[in-house]
PDB file of N, CA, C and O in Angstrom:
ATOM      1  N   MET J   1      17.539  19.752 -19.141  1.00 53.00           N
ATOM      2  CA  MET J   1      17.233  19.375 -17.766  1.00 53.00           C
ATOM      3  C   MET J   1      18.263  18.323 -17.355  1.00 53.00           C
ATOM      4  O   MET J   1      18.507  17.330 -18.079  1.00 53.00           O
ATOM      5  N   PRO J   2      18.913  18.364 -16.152  1.00 64.00           N
ATOM      6  CA  PRO J   2      19.882  17.415 -15.841  1.00 64.00           C
ATOM      7  C   PRO J   2      19.289  16.034 -15.539  1.00 64.00           C
ATOM      8  O   PRO J   2      18.044  15.868 -15.176  1.00 64.00           O
ATOM      9  N   ASP J   3      20.052  14.958 -15.828  1.00 75.00           N
ATOM     10  CA  ASP J   3      19.629  13.655 -15.680  1.00 75.00           C
ATOM     11  C   ASP J   3      18.899  13.477 -14.238  1.00 75.00           C
ATOM     12  O   ASP J   3      18.022  12.688 -14.163  1.00 75.00           O
ATOM     13  N   ALA J   4      19.498  13.940 -13.189  1.00 71.00           N
ATOM     14  CA  ALA J   4      19.039  13.712 -11.760  1.00 71.00           C
ATOM     15  C   ALA J   4      17.649  14.288 -11.774  1.00 71.00           C
ATOM     16  O   ALA J   4      16.825  13.632 -11.062  1.00 71.00           O
ATOM     17  N   HIS J   5      17.547  15.444 -12.248  1.00 75.00           N
ATOM     18  CA  HIS J   5      16.124  16.059 -12.184  1.00 75.00           C
ATOM     19  C   HIS J   5      15.162  15.459 -12.951  1.00 75.00           C
ATOM     20  O   HIS J   5      13.982  15.148 -12.390  1.00 75.00           O
ATOM     21  N   ARG J   6      15.513  14.913 -14.091  1.00 79.00           N
ATOM     22  CA  ARG J   6      14.565  14.041 -14.914  1.00 79.00           C
ATOM     23  C   ARG J   6      14.078  12.744 -14.329  1.00 79.00           C
ATOM     24  O   ARG J   6      13.112  12.381 -14.277  1.00 79.00           O
ATOM     25  N   SER J   7      15.183  12.081 -13.715  1.00 82.00           N
ATOM     26  CA  SER J   7      15.024  10.837 -13.000  1.00 82.00           C
ATOM     27  C   SER J   7      13.882  11.122 -11.823  1.00 82.00           C
ATOM     28  O   SER J   7      13.032  10.210 -11.653  1.00 82.00           O
ATOM     29  N   LEU J   8      14.147  12.354 -11.104  1.00 87.00           N
ATOM     30  CA  LEU J   8      13.145  12.558  -9.987  1.00 87.00           C
ATOM     31  C   LEU J   8      11.808  12.876 -10.529  1.00 87.00           C
ATOM     32  O   LEU J   8      10.839  12.326  -9.967  1.00 87.00           O
ATOM     33  N   GLU J   9      11.761  13.586 -11.622  1.00 87.00           N
ATOM     34  CA  GLU J   9      10.369  13.895 -12.130  1.00 87.00           C
ATOM     35  C   GLU J   9       9.656  12.802 -12.701  1.00 87.00           C
ATOM     36  O   GLU J   9       8.425  12.593 -12.366  1.00 87.00           O
ATOM     37  N   GLN J  10      10.447  11.817 -13.321  1.00 90.00           N
ATOM     38  CA  GLN J  10       9.808  10.744 -13.810  1.00 90.00           C
ATOM     39  C   GLN J  10       9.427   9.710 -12.701  1.00 90.00           C
ATOM     40  O   GLN J  10       8.239   9.016 -12.769  1.00 90.00           O
ATOM     41  N   PHE J  11      10.190   9.554 -11.724  1.00 92.00           N
ATOM     42  CA  PHE J  11       9.818   8.743 -10.345  1.00 92.00           C
ATOM     43  C   PHE J  11       8.743   9.255  -9.785  1.00 92.00           C
ATOM     44  O   PHE J  11       7.673   8.494  -9.393  1.00 92.00           O
ATOM     45  N   VAL J  12       8.536  10.585  -9.669  1.00 91.00           N
ATOM     46  CA  VAL J  12       7.307  11.249  -8.802  1.00 91.00           C
ATOM     47  C   VAL J  12       6.089  11.076  -9.688  1.00 91.00           C
ATOM     48  O   VAL J  12       5.106  10.710  -9.095  1.00 91.00           O
ATOM     49  N   TRP J  13       6.184  11.081 -10.988  1.00 91.00           N
ATOM     50  CA  TRP J  13       4.977  10.912 -11.661  1.00 91.00           C
ATOM     51  C   TRP J  13       4.610   9.519 -11.690  1.00 91.00           C
ATOM     52  O   TRP J  13       3.400   9.266 -11.590  1.00 91.00           O
ATOM     53  N   GLN J  14       5.526   8.561 -11.776  1.00 93.00           N
ATOM     54  CA  GLN J  14       5.145   7.087 -11.662  1.00 93.00           C
ATOM     55  C   GLN J  14       4.577   6.736 -10.359  1.00 93.00           C
ATOM     56  O   GLN J  14       3.946   5.819 -10.140  1.00 93.00           O
ATOM     57  N   HIS J  15       5.079   7.504  -9.320  1.00 94.00           N
ATOM     58  CA  HIS J  15       4.570   7.151  -7.972  1.00 94.00           C
ATOM     59  C   HIS J  15       3.714   8.102  -7.364  1.00 94.00           C
ATOM     60  O   HIS J  15       3.643   8.224  -6.118  1.00 94.00           O
ATOM     61  N   ARG J  16       3.090   8.875  -8.064  1.00 92.00           N
ATOM     62  CA  ARG J  16       2.097   9.989  -7.589  1.00 92.00           C
ATOM     63  C   ARG J  16       1.037   9.662  -6.623  1.00 92.00           C
ATOM     64  O   ARG J  16       0.668  10.384  -5.937  1.00 92.00           O
ATOM     65  N   ASP J  17       0.651   8.447  -6.764  1.00 94.00           N
ATOM     66  CA  ASP J  17      -0.408   7.863  -5.888  1.00 94.00           C
ATOM     67  C   ASP J  17      -0.115   7.224  -4.704  1.00 94.00           C
ATOM     68  O   ASP J  17      -0.922   6.787  -3.854  1.00 94.00           O
ATOM     69  N   HIS J  18       1.282   7.042  -4.451  1.00 94.00           N
ATOM     70  CA  HIS J  18       1.773   6.269  -3.267  1.00 94.00           C
ATOM     71  C   HIS J  18       1.733   7.161  -2.089  1.00 94.00           C
ATOM     72  O   HIS J  18       1.756   8.390  -2.141  1.00 94.00           O
ATOM     73  N   ASP J  19       1.898   6.444  -0.948  1.00 95.00           N
ATOM     74  CA  ASP J  19       2.044   7.323   0.268  1.00 95.00           C
ATOM     75  C   ASP J  19       3.464   7.998   0.250  1.00 95.00           C
ATOM     76  O   ASP J  19       4.360   7.269   0.289  1.00 95.00           O
ATOM     77  N   PRO J  20       3.431   9.175   0.341  1.00 94.00           N
ATOM     78  CA  PRO J  20       4.850   9.856   0.381  1.00 94.00           C
ATOM     79  C   PRO J  20       5.809   9.267   1.460  1.00 94.00           C
ATOM     80  O   PRO J  20       6.811   9.282   1.208  1.00 94.00           O
ATOM     81  N   HIS J  21       5.326   8.955   2.590  1.00 92.00           N
ATOM     82  CA  HIS J  21       6.085   8.579   3.662  1.00 92.00           C
ATOM     83  C   HIS J  21       6.682   7.018   3.262  1.00 92.00           C
ATOM     84  O   HIS J  21       7.650   6.601   3.895  1.00 92.00           O
ATOM     85  N   GLY J  22       6.049   6.273   2.657  1.00 93.00           N
ATOM     86  CA  GLY J  22       6.383   4.936   2.172  1.00 93.00           C
ATOM     87  C   GLY J  22       7.417   4.995   1.082  1.00 93.00           C
ATOM     88  O   GLY J  22       8.031   3.822   0.914  1.00 93.00           O
ATOM     89  N   LEU J  23       7.713   6.162   0.558  1.00 92.00           N
ATOM     90  CA  LEU J  23       8.705   5.978  -0.659  1.00 92.00           C
ATOM     91  C   LEU J  23      10.018   5.716  -0.167  1.00 92.00           C
ATOM     92  O   LEU J  23      10.938   5.214  -0.789  1.00 92.00           O
ATOM     93  N   ALA J  24      10.416   5.991   1.113  1.00 87.00           N
ATOM     94  CA  ALA J  24      11.733   5.564   1.576  1.00 87.00           C
ATOM     95  C   ALA J  24      12.023   4.198   1.396  1.00 87.00           C
ATOM     96  O   ALA J  24      13.264   3.648   1.442  1.00 87.00           O
ATOM     97  N   LEU J  25      10.869   3.321   1.391  1.00 91.00           N
ATOM     98  CA  LEU J  25      11.186   1.958   1.244  1.00 91.00           C
ATOM     99  C   LEU J  25      11.722   1.571   0.002  1.00 91.00           C
ATOM    100  O   LEU J  25      12.313   0.535  -0.216  1.00 91.00           O
ATOM    101  N   LEU J  26      11.671   2.428  -0.971  1.00 90.00           N
ATOM    102  CA  LEU J  26      12.089   2.284  -2.365  1.00 90.00           C
ATOM    103  C   LEU J  26      13.569   2.719  -2.708  1.00 90.00           C
ATOM    104  O   LEU J  26      14.030   2.637  -3.819  1.00 90.00           O
ATOM    105  N   ARG J  27      14.313   3.351  -1.579  1.00 90.00           N
ATOM    106  CA  ARG J  27      15.433   3.905  -1.612  1.00 90.00           C
ATOM    107  C   ARG J  27      16.519   2.991  -2.330  1.00 90.00           C
ATOM    108  O   ARG J  27      17.197   3.368  -3.255  1.00 90.00           O
ATOM    109  N   ASP J  28      16.532   1.711  -1.981  1.00 93.00           N
ATOM    110  CA  ASP J  28      17.516   0.802  -2.482  1.00 93.00           C
ATOM    111  C   ASP J  28      17.274   0.451  -4.070  1.00 93.00           C
ATOM    112  O   ASP J  28      18.212   0.268  -4.794  1.00 93.00           O
ATOM    113  N   LYS J  29      16.113   0.460  -4.526  1.00 93.00           N
ATOM    114  CA  LYS J  29      15.702   0.168  -5.903  1.00 93.00           C
ATOM    115  C   LYS J  29      15.978   1.461  -6.732  1.00 93.00           C
ATOM    116  O   LYS J  29      16.168   1.267  -8.048  1.00 93.00           O
ATOM    117  N   PHE J  30      16.043   2.676  -6.223  1.00 90.00           N
ATOM    118  CA  PHE J  30      16.226   3.857  -7.042  1.00 90.00           C
ATOM    119  C   PHE J  30      17.255   4.685  -6.342  1.00 90.00           C
ATOM    120  O   PHE J  30      16.984   5.767  -5.866  1.00 90.00           O
ATOM    121  N   PRO J  31      18.461   4.152  -6.451  1.00 90.00           N
ATOM    122  CA  PRO J  31      19.608   4.941  -5.719  1.00 90.00           C
ATOM    123  C   PRO J  31      19.913   6.390  -6.361  1.00 90.00           C
ATOM    124  O   PRO J  31      20.462   7.294  -5.772  1.00 90.00           O
ATOM    125  N   ASP J  32      19.477   6.641  -7.539  1.00 86.00           N
ATOM    126  CA  ASP J  32      19.584   8.027  -8.221  1.00 86.00           C
ATOM    127  C   ASP J  32      18.659   8.983  -7.905  1.00 86.00           C
ATOM    128  O   ASP J  32      18.620  10.175  -8.235  1.00 86.00           O
ATOM    129  N   VAL J  33      17.685   8.521  -7.069  1.00 89.00           N
ATOM    130  CA  VAL J  33      16.458   9.463  -6.705  1.00 89.00           C
ATOM    131  C   VAL J  33      16.699   9.889  -5.336  1.00 89.00           C
ATOM    132  O   VAL J  33      16.820   8.868  -4.322  1.00 89.00           O
ATOM    133  N   SER J  34      16.503  11.143  -4.895  1.00 90.00           N
ATOM    134  CA  SER J  34      16.403  11.626  -3.431  1.00 90.00           C
ATOM    135  C   SER J  34      15.088  11.390  -2.945  1.00 90.00           C
ATOM    136  O   SER J  34      14.213  11.987  -3.444  1.00 90.00           O
ATOM    137  N   MET J  35      14.986  10.462  -2.091  1.00 93.00           N
ATOM    138  CA  MET J  35      13.589   9.976  -1.645  1.00 93.00           C
ATOM    139  C   MET J  35      13.065  11.174  -0.774  1.00 93.00           C
ATOM    140  O   MET J  35      11.783  11.458  -0.801  1.00 93.00           O
ATOM    141  N   SER J  36      13.744  11.837  -0.154  1.00 92.00           N
ATOM    142  CA  SER J  36      13.162  12.930   0.790  1.00 92.00           C
ATOM    143  C   SER J  36      12.454  13.975  -0.130  1.00 92.00           C
ATOM    144  O   SER J  36      11.523  14.637   0.096  1.00 92.00           O
ATOM    145  N   GLU J  37      13.304  14.289  -1.276  1.00 91.00           N
ATOM    146  CA  GLU J  37      12.708  15.220  -2.209  1.00 91.00           C
ATOM    147  C   GLU J  37      11.553  14.717  -3.014  1.00 91.00           C
ATOM    148  O   GLU J  37      10.473  15.347  -3.277  1.00 91.00           O
ATOM    149  N   ALA J  38      11.593  13.455  -3.371  1.00 93.00           N
ATOM    150  CA  ALA J  38      10.585  12.729  -3.949  1.00 93.00           C
ATOM    151  C   ALA J  38       9.281  12.852  -3.249  1.00 93.00           C
ATOM    152  O   ALA J  38       8.128  13.035  -3.686  1.00 93.00           O
ATOM    153  N   ALA J  39       9.508  12.425  -1.939  1.00 93.00           N
ATOM    154  CA  ALA J  39       8.232  12.354  -0.939  1.00 93.00           C
ATOM    155  C   ALA J  39       7.809  13.837  -0.939  1.00 93.00           C
ATOM    156  O   ALA J  39       6.339  13.919  -0.926  1.00 93.00           O
ATOM    157  N   GLN J  40       8.434  14.758  -0.817  1.00 90.00           N
ATOM    158  CA  GLN J  40       7.882  16.220  -0.826  1.00 90.00           C
ATOM    159  C   GLN J  40       7.148  16.541  -2.117  1.00 90.00           C
ATOM    160  O   GLN J  40       6.072  17.042  -2.095  1.00 90.00           O
ATOM    161  N   TRP J  41       7.721  16.087  -3.270  1.00 90.00           N
ATOM    162  CA  TRP J  41       7.095  16.318  -4.619  1.00 90.00           C
ATOM    163  C   TRP J  41       5.725  15.620  -4.797  1.00 90.00           C
ATOM    164  O   TRP J  41       4.895  16.136  -5.138  1.00 90.00           O
ATOM    165  N   VAL J  42       5.823  14.310  -4.293  1.00 92.00           N
ATOM    166  CA  VAL J  42       4.554  13.495  -4.268  1.00 92.00           C
ATOM    167  C   VAL J  42       3.473  14.050  -3.405  1.00 92.00           C
ATOM    168  O   VAL J  42       2.338  14.094  -3.899  1.00 92.00           O
ATOM    169  N   SER J  43       3.878  14.473  -2.310  1.00 91.00           N
ATOM    170  CA  SER J  43       2.903  15.149  -1.369  1.00 91.00           C
ATOM    171  C   SER J  43       2.303  16.395  -2.017  1.00 91.00           C
ATOM    172  O   SER J  43       0.998  16.666  -1.989  1.00 91.00           O
ATOM    173  N   SER J  44       3.186  17.278  -2.547  1.00 87.00           N
ATOM    174  CA  SER J  44       2.706  18.479  -3.201  1.00 87.00           C
ATOM    175  C   SER J  44       1.938  18.115  -4.411  1.00 87.00           C
ATOM    176  O   SER J  44       0.783  18.877  -4.559  1.00 87.00           O
ATOM    177  N   LEU J  45       2.114  17.015  -5.261  1.00 89.00           N
ATOM    178  CA  LEU J  45       1.390  16.696  -6.500  1.00 89.00           C
ATOM    179  C   LEU J  45       0.083  16.216  -5.981  1.00 89.00           C
ATOM    180  O   LEU J  45      -1.042  16.531  -6.772  1.00 89.00           O
ATOM    181  N   GLN J  46       0.027  15.421  -5.027  1.00 91.00           N
ATOM    182  CA  GLN J  46      -1.267  15.025  -4.537  1.00 91.00           C
ATOM    183  C   GLN J  46      -2.226  16.079  -4.073  1.00 91.00           C
ATOM    184  O   GLN J  46      -3.477  16.134  -4.368  1.00 91.00           O
ATOM    185  N   LYS J  47      -1.610  17.218  -3.414  1.00 88.00           N
ATOM    186  CA  LYS J  47      -2.416  18.506  -2.995  1.00 88.00           C
ATOM    187  C   LYS J  47      -2.829  19.141  -4.166  1.00 88.00           C
ATOM    188  O   LYS J  47      -4.054  19.762  -4.270  1.00 88.00           O
ATOM    189  N   ILE J  48      -2.001  19.219  -5.283  1.00 88.00           N
ATOM    190  CA  ILE J  48      -2.280  20.029  -6.424  1.00 88.00           C
ATOM    191  C   ILE J  48      -3.536  19.381  -7.265  1.00 88.00           C
ATOM    192  O   ILE J  48      -4.300  19.982  -7.718  1.00 88.00           O
ATOM    193  N   LYS J  49      -3.366  18.053  -7.175  1.00 90.00           N
ATOM    194  CA  LYS J  49      -4.463  17.194  -7.839  1.00 90.00           C
ATOM    195  C   LYS J  49      -5.893  17.667  -7.443  1.00 90.00           C
ATOM    196  O   LYS J  49      -6.865  17.834  -8.252  1.00 90.00           O
ATOM    197  N   ASN J  50      -6.024  17.848  -6.216  1.00 88.00           N
ATOM    198  CA  ASN J  50      -7.273  18.170  -5.456  1.00 88.00           C
ATOM    199  C   ASN J  50      -7.604  19.807  -5.602  1.00 88.00           C
ATOM    200  O   ASN J  50      -8.786  20.227  -5.823  1.00 88.00           O
ATOM    201  N   LYS J  51      -6.508  20.560  -5.290  1.00 89.00           N
ATOM    202  CA  LYS J  51      -6.670  22.018  -5.295  1.00 89.00           C
ATOM    203  C   LYS J  51      -6.724  22.814  -6.603  1.00 89.00           C
ATOM    204  O   LYS J  51      -7.431  23.568  -6.807  1.00 89.00           O
ATOM    205  N   ILE J  52      -5.745  22.313  -7.406  1.00 86.00           N
ATOM    206  CA  ILE J  52      -5.562  22.938  -8.795  1.00 86.00           C
ATOM    207  C   ILE J  52      -5.555  21.850 -10.004  1.00 86.00           C
ATOM    208  O   ILE J  52      -4.393  21.636 -10.490  1.00 86.00           O
ATOM    209  N   PRO J  53      -6.547  21.213 -10.427  1.00 87.00           N
ATOM    210  CA  PRO J  53      -6.519  20.044 -11.247  1.00 87.00           C
ATOM    211  C   PRO J  53      -5.883  20.387 -12.563  1.00 87.00           C
ATOM    212  O   PRO J  53      -5.291  19.622 -13.138  1.00 87.00           O
ATOM    213  N   ASP J  54      -5.959  21.648 -12.892  1.00 87.00           N
ATOM    214  CA  ASP J  54      -5.469  22.066 -14.201  1.00 87.00           C
ATOM    215  C   ASP J  54      -3.888  21.897 -14.290  1.00 87.00           C
ATOM    216  O   ASP J  54      -3.262  21.855 -15.329  1.00 87.00           O
ATOM    217  N   TRP J  55      -3.225  21.975 -13.171  1.00 83.00           N
ATOM    218  CA  TRP J  55      -1.829  22.049 -13.079  1.00 83.00           C
ATOM    219  C   TRP J  55      -1.398  20.508 -13.041  1.00 83.00           C
ATOM    220  O   TRP J  55      -0.327  20.271 -13.036  1.00 83.00           O
ATOM    221  N   TYR J  56      -2.266  19.665 -12.723  1.00 84.00           N
ATOM    222  CA  TYR J  56      -1.902  18.321 -12.479  1.00 84.00           C
ATOM    223  C   TYR J  56      -1.553  17.565 -13.786  1.00 84.00           C
ATOM    224  O   TYR J  56      -2.400  16.816 -14.569  1.00 84.00           O
ATOM    225  N   GLN J  57      -0.399  17.551 -14.225  1.00 83.00           N
ATOM    226  CA  GLN J  57       0.188  17.007 -15.445  1.00 83.00           C
ATOM    227  C   GLN J  57       1.666  16.824 -15.454  1.00 83.00           C
ATOM    228  O   GLN J  57       2.379  17.511 -14.686  1.00 83.00           O
ATOM    229  N   PRO J  58       2.117  15.873 -16.212  1.00 82.00           N
ATOM    230  CA  PRO J  58       3.609  15.726 -16.257  1.00 82.00           C
ATOM    231  C   PRO J  58       4.236  17.030 -16.617  1.00 82.00           C
ATOM    232  O   PRO J  58       3.758  17.678 -17.549  1.00 82.00           O
ATOM    233  N   GLY J  59       5.487  17.212 -16.113  1.00 79.00           N
ATOM    234  CA  GLY J  59       6.162  18.365 -16.399  1.00 79.00           C
ATOM    235  C   GLY J  59       5.985  19.584 -15.629  1.00 79.00           C
ATOM    236  O   GLY J  59       6.706  20.669 -15.752  1.00 79.00           O
ATOM    237  N   LEU J  60       5.177  19.322 -14.660  1.00 76.00           N
ATOM    238  CA  LEU J  60       4.815  20.448 -13.632  1.00 76.00           C
ATOM    239  C   LEU J  60       6.245  20.808 -12.974  1.00 76.00           C
ATOM    240  O   LEU J  60       6.803  19.970 -12.522  1.00 76.00           O
ATOM    241  N   GLN J  61       6.351  22.011 -12.864  1.00 70.00           N
ATOM    242  CA  GLN J  61       7.584  22.497 -12.064  1.00 70.00           C
ATOM    243  C   GLN J  61       6.898  22.634 -10.718  1.00 70.00           C
ATOM    244  O   GLN J  61       6.152  23.495 -10.331  1.00 70.00           O
ATOM    245  N   PHE J  62       7.487  21.876  -9.731  1.00 60.00           N
ATOM    246  CA  PHE J  62       6.835  21.781  -8.521  1.00 60.00           C
ATOM    247  C   PHE J  62       7.164  23.092  -7.670  1.00 60.00           C
ATOM    248  O   PHE J  62       8.406  23.366  -7.274  1.00 60.00           O
ATOM    249  N   PRO J  63       6.132  23.657  -7.039  1.00 55.00           N
ATOM    250  CA  PRO J  63       6.365  24.697  -6.122  1.00 55.00           C
ATOM    251  C   PRO J  63       6.864  24.092  -4.770  1.00 55.00           C
ATOM    252  O   PRO J  63       6.720  22.956  -4.556  1.00 55.00           O
ATOM    253  N   SER J  64       7.154  25.109  -3.909  1.00 55.00           N
ATOM    254  CA  SER J  64       7.564  24.586  -2.530  1.00 55.00           C
ATOM    255  C   SER J  64       6.170  24.037  -1.826  1.00 55.00           C
ATOM    256  O   SER J  64       4.978  24.434  -2.285  1.00 55.00           O
ATOM    257  N   SER J  65       6.272  23.149  -0.885  1.00 55.00           N
ATOM    258  CA  SER J  65       5.246  22.679  -0.323  1.00 55.00           C
ATOM    259  C   SER J  65       4.421  23.790   0.461  1.00 55.00           C
ATOM    260  O   SER J  65       3.139  23.591   0.646  1.00 55.00           O
ATOM    261  N   VAL J  66       5.015  24.724   0.950  1.00 48.00           N
ATOM    262  CA  VAL J  66       4.360  25.986   1.597  1.00 48.00           C
ATOM    263  C   VAL J  66       3.357  26.602   0.658  1.00 48.00           C
ATOM    264  O   VAL J  66       2.300  26.847   0.835  1.00 48.00           O
ATOM    265  N   ALA J  67       4.030  26.875  -0.743  1.00 59.00           N
ATOM    266  CA  ALA J  67       3.150  27.370  -1.598  1.00 59.00           C
ATOM    267  C   ALA J  67       1.877  26.575  -2.033  1.00 59.00           C
ATOM    268  O   ALA J  67       0.777  27.146  -2.302  1.00 59.00           O
ATOM    269  N   VAL J  68       2.129  25.291  -1.944  1.00 55.00           N
ATOM    270  CA  VAL J  68       0.932  24.475  -2.334  1.00 55.00           C
ATOM    271  C   VAL J  68      -0.077  24.584  -1.211  1.00 55.00           C
ATOM    272  O   VAL J  68      -1.290  24.616  -1.318  1.00 55.00           O
ATOM    273  N   GLU J  69       0.356  24.763   0.119  1.00 58.00           N
ATOM    274  CA  GLU J  69      -0.680  24.891   1.168  1.00 58.00           C
ATOM    275  C   GLU J  69      -1.388  26.148   1.077  1.00 58.00           C
ATOM    276  O   GLU J  69      -2.523  26.133   1.590  1.00 58.00           O
ATOM    277  N   GLN J  70      -0.888  27.242   0.469  1.00 57.00           N
ATOM    278  CA  GLN J  70      -1.648  28.476   0.434  1.00 57.00           C
ATOM    279  C   GLN J  70      -2.626  28.362  -0.581  1.00 57.00           C
ATOM    280  O   GLN J  70      -3.704  28.914  -0.549  1.00 57.00           O
TER     281      GLN J  70
END
């Protein structure tokens, strides 16, 4: 797994309960993380937690946000 993807995955899991829109405020602290992608992943993870709790675990390969909506 590339370092950028691993950093993003770790960031998302650590911030999974935060407001996805507020993650942009952390951009300067985490320059290696794409905040737009992180916000999308956090949003998806929050939906998965409610809709498919068995999937809610570290290492989840994030589906597109459209797939989570379905």
